[in-house]
Coordinates of C-alpha atoms in Angstrom, one line a residue:
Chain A
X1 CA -19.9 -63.0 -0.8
X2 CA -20.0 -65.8 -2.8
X3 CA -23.2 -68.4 -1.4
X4 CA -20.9 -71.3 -1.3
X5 CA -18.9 -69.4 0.9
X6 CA -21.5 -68.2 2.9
X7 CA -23.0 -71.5 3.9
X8 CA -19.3 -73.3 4.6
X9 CA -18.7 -69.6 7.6
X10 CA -22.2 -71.2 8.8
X11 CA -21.4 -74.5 8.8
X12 CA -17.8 -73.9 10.8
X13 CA -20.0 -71.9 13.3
X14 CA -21.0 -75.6 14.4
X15 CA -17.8 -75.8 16.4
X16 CA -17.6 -75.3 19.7
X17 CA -16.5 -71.6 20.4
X18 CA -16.2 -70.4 17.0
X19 CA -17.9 -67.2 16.2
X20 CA -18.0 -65.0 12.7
X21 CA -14.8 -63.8 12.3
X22 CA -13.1 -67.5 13.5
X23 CA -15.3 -69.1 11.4
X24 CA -14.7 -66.8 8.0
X25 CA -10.8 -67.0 8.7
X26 CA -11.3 -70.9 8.9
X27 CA -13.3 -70.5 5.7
X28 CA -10.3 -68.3 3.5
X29 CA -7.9 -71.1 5.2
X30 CA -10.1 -74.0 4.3
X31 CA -10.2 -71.8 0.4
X32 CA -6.9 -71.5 0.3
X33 CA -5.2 -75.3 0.8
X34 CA -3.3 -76.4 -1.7
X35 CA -5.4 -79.2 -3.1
X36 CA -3.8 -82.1 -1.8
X37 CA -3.9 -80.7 2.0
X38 CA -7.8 -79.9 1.0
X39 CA -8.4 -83.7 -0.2
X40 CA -6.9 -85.3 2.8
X41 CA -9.2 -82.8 5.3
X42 CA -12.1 -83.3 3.5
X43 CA -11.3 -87.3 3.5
X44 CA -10.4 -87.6 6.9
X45 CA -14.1 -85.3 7.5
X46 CA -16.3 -87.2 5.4
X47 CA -16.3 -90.6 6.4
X48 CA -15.8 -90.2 10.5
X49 CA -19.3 -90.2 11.1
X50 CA -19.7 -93.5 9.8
X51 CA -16.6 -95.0 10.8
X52 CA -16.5 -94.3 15.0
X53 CA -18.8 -96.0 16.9
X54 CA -19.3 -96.6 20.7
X55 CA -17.3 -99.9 21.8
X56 CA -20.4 -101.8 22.6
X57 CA -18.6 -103.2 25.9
X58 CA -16.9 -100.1 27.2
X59 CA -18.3 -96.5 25.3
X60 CA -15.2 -96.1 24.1
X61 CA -14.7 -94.5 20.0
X62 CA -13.8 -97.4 17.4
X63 CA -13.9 -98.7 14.4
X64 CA -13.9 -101.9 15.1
X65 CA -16.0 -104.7 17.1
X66 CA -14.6 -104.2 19.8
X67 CA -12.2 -101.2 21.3
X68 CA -8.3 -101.2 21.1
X69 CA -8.4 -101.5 25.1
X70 CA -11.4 -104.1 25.6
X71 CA -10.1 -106.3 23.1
X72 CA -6.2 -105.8 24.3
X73 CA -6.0 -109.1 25.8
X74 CA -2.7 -107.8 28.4
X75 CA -5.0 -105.3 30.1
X76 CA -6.4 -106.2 33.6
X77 CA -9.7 -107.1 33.6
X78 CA -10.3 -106.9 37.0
X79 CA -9.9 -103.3 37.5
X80 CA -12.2 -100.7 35.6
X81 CA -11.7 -97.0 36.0
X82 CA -15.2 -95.1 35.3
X83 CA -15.2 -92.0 33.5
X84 CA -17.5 -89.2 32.2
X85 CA -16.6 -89.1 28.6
X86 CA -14.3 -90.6 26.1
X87 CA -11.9 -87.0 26.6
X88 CA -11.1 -88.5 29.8
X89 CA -10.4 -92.0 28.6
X90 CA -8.4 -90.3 25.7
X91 CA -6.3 -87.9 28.8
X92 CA -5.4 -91.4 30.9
X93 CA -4.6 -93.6 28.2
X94 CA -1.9 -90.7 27.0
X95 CA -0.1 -91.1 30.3
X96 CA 0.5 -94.8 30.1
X97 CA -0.2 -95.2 33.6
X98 CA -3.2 -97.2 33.8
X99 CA -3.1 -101.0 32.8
X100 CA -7.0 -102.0 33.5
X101 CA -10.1 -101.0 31.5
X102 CA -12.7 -98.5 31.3
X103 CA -16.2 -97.3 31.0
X104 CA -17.2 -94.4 29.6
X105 CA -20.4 -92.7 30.9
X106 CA -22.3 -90.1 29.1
X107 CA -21.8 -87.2 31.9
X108 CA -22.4 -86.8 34.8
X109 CA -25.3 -86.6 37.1
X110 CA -26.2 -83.2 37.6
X111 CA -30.2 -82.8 39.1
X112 CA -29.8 -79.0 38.9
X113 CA -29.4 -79.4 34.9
X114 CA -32.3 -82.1 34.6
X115 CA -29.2 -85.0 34.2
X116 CA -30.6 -87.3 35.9
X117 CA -28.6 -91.6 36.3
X118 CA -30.3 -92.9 33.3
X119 CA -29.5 -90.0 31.2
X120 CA -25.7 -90.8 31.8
X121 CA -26.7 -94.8 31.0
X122 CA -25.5 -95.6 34.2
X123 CA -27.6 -99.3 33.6
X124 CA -25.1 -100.2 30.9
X125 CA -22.3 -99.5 34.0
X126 CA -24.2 -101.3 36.4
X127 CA -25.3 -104.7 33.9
X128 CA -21.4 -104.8 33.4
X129 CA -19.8 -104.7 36.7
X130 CA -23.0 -107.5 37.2
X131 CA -21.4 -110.1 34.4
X132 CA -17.8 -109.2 34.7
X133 CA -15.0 -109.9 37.7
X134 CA -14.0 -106.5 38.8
X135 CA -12.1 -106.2 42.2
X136 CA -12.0 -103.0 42.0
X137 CA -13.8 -99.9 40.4
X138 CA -11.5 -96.6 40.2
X139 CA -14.2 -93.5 39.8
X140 CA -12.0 -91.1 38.0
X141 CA -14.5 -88.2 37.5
X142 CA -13.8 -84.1 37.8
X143 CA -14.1 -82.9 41.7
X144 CA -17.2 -81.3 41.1
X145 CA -20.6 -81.1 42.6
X146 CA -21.6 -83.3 39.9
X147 CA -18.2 -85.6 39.6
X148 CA -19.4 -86.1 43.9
X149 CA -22.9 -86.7 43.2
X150 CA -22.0 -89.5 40.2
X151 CA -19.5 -91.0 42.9
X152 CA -22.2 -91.5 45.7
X153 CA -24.6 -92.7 43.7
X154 CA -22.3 -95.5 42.3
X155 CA -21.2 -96.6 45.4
X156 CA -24.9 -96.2 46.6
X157 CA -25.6 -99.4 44.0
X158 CA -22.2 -101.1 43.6
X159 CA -21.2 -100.6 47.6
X160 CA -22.7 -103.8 48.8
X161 CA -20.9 -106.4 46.0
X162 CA -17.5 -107.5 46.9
X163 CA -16.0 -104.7 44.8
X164 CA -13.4 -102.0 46.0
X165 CA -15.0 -98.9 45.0
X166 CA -12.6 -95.9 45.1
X167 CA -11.9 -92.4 43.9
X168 CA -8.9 -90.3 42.2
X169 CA -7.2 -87.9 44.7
X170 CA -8.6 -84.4 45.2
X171 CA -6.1 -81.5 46.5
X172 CA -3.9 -79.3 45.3
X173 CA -2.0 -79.8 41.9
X174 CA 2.1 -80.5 41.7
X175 CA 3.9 -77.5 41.6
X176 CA 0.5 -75.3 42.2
X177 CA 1.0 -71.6 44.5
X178 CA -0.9 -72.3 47.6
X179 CA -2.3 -68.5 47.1
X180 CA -4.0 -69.6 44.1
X181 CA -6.2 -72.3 45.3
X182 CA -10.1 -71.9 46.4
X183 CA -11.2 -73.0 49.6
X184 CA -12.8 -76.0 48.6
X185 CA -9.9 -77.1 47.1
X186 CA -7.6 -76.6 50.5
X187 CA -10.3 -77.5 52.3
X188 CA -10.0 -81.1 50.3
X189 CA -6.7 -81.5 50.7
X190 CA -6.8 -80.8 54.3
X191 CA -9.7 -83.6 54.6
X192 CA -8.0 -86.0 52.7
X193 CA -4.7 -85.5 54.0
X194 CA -2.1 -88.7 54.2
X195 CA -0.3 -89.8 57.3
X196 CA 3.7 -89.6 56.3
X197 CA 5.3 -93.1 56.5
Chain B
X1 CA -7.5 -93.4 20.0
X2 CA -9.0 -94.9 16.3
X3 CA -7.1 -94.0 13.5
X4 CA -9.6 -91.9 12.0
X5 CA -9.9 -89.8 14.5
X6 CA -6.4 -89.0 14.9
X7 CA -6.5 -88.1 11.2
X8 CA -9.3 -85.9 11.4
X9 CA -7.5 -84.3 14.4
X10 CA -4.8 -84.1 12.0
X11 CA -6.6 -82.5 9.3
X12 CA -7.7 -79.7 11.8
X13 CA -4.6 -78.4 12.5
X14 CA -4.2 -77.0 9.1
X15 CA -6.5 -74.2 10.3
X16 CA -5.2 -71.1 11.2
X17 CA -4.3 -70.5 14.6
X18 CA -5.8 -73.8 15.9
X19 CA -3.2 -76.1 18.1
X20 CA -3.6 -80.0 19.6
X21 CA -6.3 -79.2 22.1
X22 CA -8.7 -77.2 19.5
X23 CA -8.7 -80.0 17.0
X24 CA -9.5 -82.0 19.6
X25 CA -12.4 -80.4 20.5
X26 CA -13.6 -79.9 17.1
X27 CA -13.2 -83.1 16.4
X28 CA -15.3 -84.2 18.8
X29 CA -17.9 -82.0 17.6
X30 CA -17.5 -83.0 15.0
X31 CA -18.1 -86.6 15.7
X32 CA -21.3 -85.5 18.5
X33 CA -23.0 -83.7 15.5
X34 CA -26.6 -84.5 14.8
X35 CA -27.1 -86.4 11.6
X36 CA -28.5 -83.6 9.7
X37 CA -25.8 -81.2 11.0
X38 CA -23.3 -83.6 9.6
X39 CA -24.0 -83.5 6.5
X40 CA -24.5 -80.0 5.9
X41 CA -21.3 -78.9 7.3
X42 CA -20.0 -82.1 5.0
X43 CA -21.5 -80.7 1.8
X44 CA -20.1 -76.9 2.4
X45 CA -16.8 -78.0 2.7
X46 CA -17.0 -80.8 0.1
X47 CA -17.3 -78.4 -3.7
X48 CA -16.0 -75.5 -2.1
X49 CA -12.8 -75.1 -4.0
X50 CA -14.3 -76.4 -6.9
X51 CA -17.3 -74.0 -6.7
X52 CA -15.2 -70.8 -6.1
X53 CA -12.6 -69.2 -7.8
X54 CA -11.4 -65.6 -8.5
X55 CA -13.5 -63.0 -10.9
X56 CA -11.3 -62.5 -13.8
X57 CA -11.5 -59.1 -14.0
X58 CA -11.1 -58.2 -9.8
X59 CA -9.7 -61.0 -8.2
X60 CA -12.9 -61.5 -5.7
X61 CA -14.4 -65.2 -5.2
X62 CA -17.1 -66.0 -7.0
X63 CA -19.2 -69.1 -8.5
X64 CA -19.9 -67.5 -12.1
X65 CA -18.1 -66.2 -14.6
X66 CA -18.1 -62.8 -13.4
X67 CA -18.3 -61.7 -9.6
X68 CA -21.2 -60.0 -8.2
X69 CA -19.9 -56.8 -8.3
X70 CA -18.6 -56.7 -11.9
X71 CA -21.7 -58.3 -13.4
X72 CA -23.5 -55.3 -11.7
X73 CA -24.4 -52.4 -14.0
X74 CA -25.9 -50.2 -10.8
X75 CA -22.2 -49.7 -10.2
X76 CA -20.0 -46.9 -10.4
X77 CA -17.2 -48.5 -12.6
X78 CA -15.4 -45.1 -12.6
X79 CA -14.3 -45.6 -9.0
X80 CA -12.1 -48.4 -8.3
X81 CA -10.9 -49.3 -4.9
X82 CA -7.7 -51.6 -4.9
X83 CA -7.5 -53.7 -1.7
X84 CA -5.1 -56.3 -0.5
X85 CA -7.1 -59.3 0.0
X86 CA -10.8 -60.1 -0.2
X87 CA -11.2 -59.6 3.2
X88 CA -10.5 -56.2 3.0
X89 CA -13.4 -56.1 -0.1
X90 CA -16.1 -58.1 2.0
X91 CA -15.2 -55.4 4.7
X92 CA -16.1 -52.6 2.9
X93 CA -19.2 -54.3 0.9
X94 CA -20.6 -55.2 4.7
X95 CA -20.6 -51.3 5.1
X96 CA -22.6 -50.6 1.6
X97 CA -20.9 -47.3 1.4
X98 CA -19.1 -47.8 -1.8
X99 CA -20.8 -48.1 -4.9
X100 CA -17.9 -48.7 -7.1
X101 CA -15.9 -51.3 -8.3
X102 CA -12.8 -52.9 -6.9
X103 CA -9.3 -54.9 -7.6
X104 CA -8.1 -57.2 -5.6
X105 CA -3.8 -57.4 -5.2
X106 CA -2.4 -61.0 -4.0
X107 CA -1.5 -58.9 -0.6
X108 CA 0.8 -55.8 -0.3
X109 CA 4.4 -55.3 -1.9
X110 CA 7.0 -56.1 1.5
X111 CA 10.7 -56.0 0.2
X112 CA 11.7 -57.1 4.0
X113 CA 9.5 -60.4 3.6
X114 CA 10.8 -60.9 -0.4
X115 CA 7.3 -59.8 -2.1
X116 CA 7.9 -57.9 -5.1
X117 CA 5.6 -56.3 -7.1
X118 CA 5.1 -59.2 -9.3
X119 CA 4.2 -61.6 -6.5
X120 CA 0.7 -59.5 -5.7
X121 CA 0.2 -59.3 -9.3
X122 CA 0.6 -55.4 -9.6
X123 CA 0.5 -55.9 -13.4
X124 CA -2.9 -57.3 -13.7
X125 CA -4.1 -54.2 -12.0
X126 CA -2.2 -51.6 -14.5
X127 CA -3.3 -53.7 -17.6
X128 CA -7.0 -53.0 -16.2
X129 CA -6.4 -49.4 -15.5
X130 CA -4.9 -49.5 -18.7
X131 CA -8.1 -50.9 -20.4
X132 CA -11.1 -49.2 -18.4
X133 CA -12.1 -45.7 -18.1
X134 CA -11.2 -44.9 -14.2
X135 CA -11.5 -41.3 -12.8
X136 CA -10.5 -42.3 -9.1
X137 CA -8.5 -44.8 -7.6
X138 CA -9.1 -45.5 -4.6
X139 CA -5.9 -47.4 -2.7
X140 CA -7.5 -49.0 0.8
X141 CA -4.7 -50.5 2.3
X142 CA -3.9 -50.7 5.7
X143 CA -1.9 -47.8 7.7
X144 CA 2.1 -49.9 7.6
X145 CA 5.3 -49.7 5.7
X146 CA 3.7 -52.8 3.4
X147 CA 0.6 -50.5 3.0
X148 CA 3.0 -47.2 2.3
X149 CA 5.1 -48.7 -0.1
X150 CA 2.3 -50.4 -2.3
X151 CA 0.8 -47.2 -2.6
X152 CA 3.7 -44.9 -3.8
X153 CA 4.4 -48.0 -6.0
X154 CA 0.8 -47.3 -7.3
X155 CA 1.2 -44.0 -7.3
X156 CA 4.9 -43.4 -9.2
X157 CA 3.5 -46.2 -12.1
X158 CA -0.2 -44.9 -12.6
X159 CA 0.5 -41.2 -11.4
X160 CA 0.6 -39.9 -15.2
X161 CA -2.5 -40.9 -16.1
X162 CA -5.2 -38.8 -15.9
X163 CA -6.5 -40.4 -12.7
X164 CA -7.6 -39.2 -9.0
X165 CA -5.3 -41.7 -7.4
X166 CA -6.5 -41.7 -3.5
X167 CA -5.3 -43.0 0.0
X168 CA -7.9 -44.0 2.8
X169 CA -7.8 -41.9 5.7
X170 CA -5.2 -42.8 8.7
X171 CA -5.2 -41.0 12.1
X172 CA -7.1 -41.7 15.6
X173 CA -10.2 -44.0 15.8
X174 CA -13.8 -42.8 16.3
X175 CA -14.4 -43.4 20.0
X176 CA -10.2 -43.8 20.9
X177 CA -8.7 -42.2 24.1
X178 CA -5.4 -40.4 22.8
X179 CA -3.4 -41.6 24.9
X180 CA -3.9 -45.2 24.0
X181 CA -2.7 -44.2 20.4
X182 CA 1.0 -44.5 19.2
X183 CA 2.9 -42.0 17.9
X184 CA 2.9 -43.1 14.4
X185 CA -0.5 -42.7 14.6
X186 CA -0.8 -39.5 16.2
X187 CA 1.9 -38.1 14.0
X188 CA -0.1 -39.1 10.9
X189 CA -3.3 -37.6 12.8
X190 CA -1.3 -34.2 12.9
X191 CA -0.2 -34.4 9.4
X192 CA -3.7 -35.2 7.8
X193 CA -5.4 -32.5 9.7
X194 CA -8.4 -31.4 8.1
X195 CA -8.6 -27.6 8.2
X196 CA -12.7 -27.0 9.5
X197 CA -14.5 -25.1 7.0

């Protein structure tokens, strides 16, 4: 096999989940483009590093000063929804359902793997909500020991400013088998449960 | 979501098999990767098309004039093994059991799909077994109609010639249970039985 070759199999290995054979079928593909295809994938490849950066306000990807939400002068500034990573951001913005603005963490806390609040720049979250209006804070993290453990220790800082701090819903998913849910799950659902109006 | 990063998701797509949610994720990974990282996997896509390109004797990739295995007088080059794609060759080279030479065919001849024998340029092959001095020819295709029919094709134009034309073995896998196998198979199993000596 050609060296060329060889070095690009190794170099698609860097994705996420992508073993030898993925990564030498990704290799003939990438080999086999017609040129123009091949020009605008290596294009759109070779520049993203330097064009995304982190919205200096919100963690948000841009390439601009600012982010397309942070500078969007129609969203409400007074509500921020918190999230662990940009993914997330990406997920809620695709629904069209949420008006305010974010900020992006880098994870969440998770003691057990060494992730500890400043690892996840939890300052920058904290300095913001300090200079800025909010009314209320929306943490909109995964139910998860680490997702709980992020949401305490927020409202652990932010709980005694004049700040709603709340949480997305937990419990079972629209359409979901009951059969098919864990305990903790049910057992969240049951907790939370919502008097009928 | 910035524009470059949409077209990088894009760009993604064009790899085999790989949907919305994968180029995503790659992308991502791509955007989280160290520096370093970067700009290696940046430099093995960036030449490879312009690095690589088909032996002209063989049909396998290689950056020089000739590929590794032509330009290699410790071959056999009285033994030719004609597979359907590289793949197939950088198969049987990862086994080092074959010390001879090889042709690669643009696929295998599929009436049903409209590939004729033109389209896997079955003439380049004859001109060469025309030219060289073969004593076996080894056909490696895979057990199916496509595979069949390429090799009585082979077969019906070389068959004249003073040649050993050859098919790989078919039948049941080392290490199979029977009764996983289907009845092609088998049938082919009971057919090539091997008389023990």
């Amino acid at each position: 096999m050609p060296d060329s070759l060889k070095k690009l199999i190794e170099s698609l290995k860097y994705l996420p989940g992508v073993g030898d054979k993925t990564a030498q079928r990704y290799a003939f593909s990438i080999l086999d483009m017609p040129k123009e295809q091949f020009d605008f994938f290596l294009d759109n490849v070779s520049n993203i590093q330097e064009k995304i950066h982190l919205c200096p306000i919100c963690n948000n990807l841009t390439e601009n000063d600012l982010c397309s939400i942070c500078s969007d002068s129609l969203r409400n500034k007074e509500t921020l929804c918190v999230v662990e990573d940009v993914k997330s951001l990406f997920l809620f913005e695709s629904l069209g359902i949420f008006h305010g603005v974010y900020h992006v963490l880098k994870g969440l806390i998770s003691p057990l793997d060494g992730v500890n609040p400043e690892d996840i720049e939890l300052d920058k979250l904290i300095e913001r909500v300090e200079k800025e209006n909010f009314k209320e804070i929306i943490l909109a993290f995964k139910p998860s020991v680490e997702g709980e453990t992020t949401a305490l220790y927020i409202k652990k800082i932010l709980g005694d400013k004049n700040i709603v701090i709340s949480r997305i819903a937990s419990g079972v998913p629209i359409g979901a088998d009951m059969e098919y849910m864990d305990s903790m799950t049910l057992e969240r659902a049951l907790l939370d449960r919502k008097n009928l109006e």
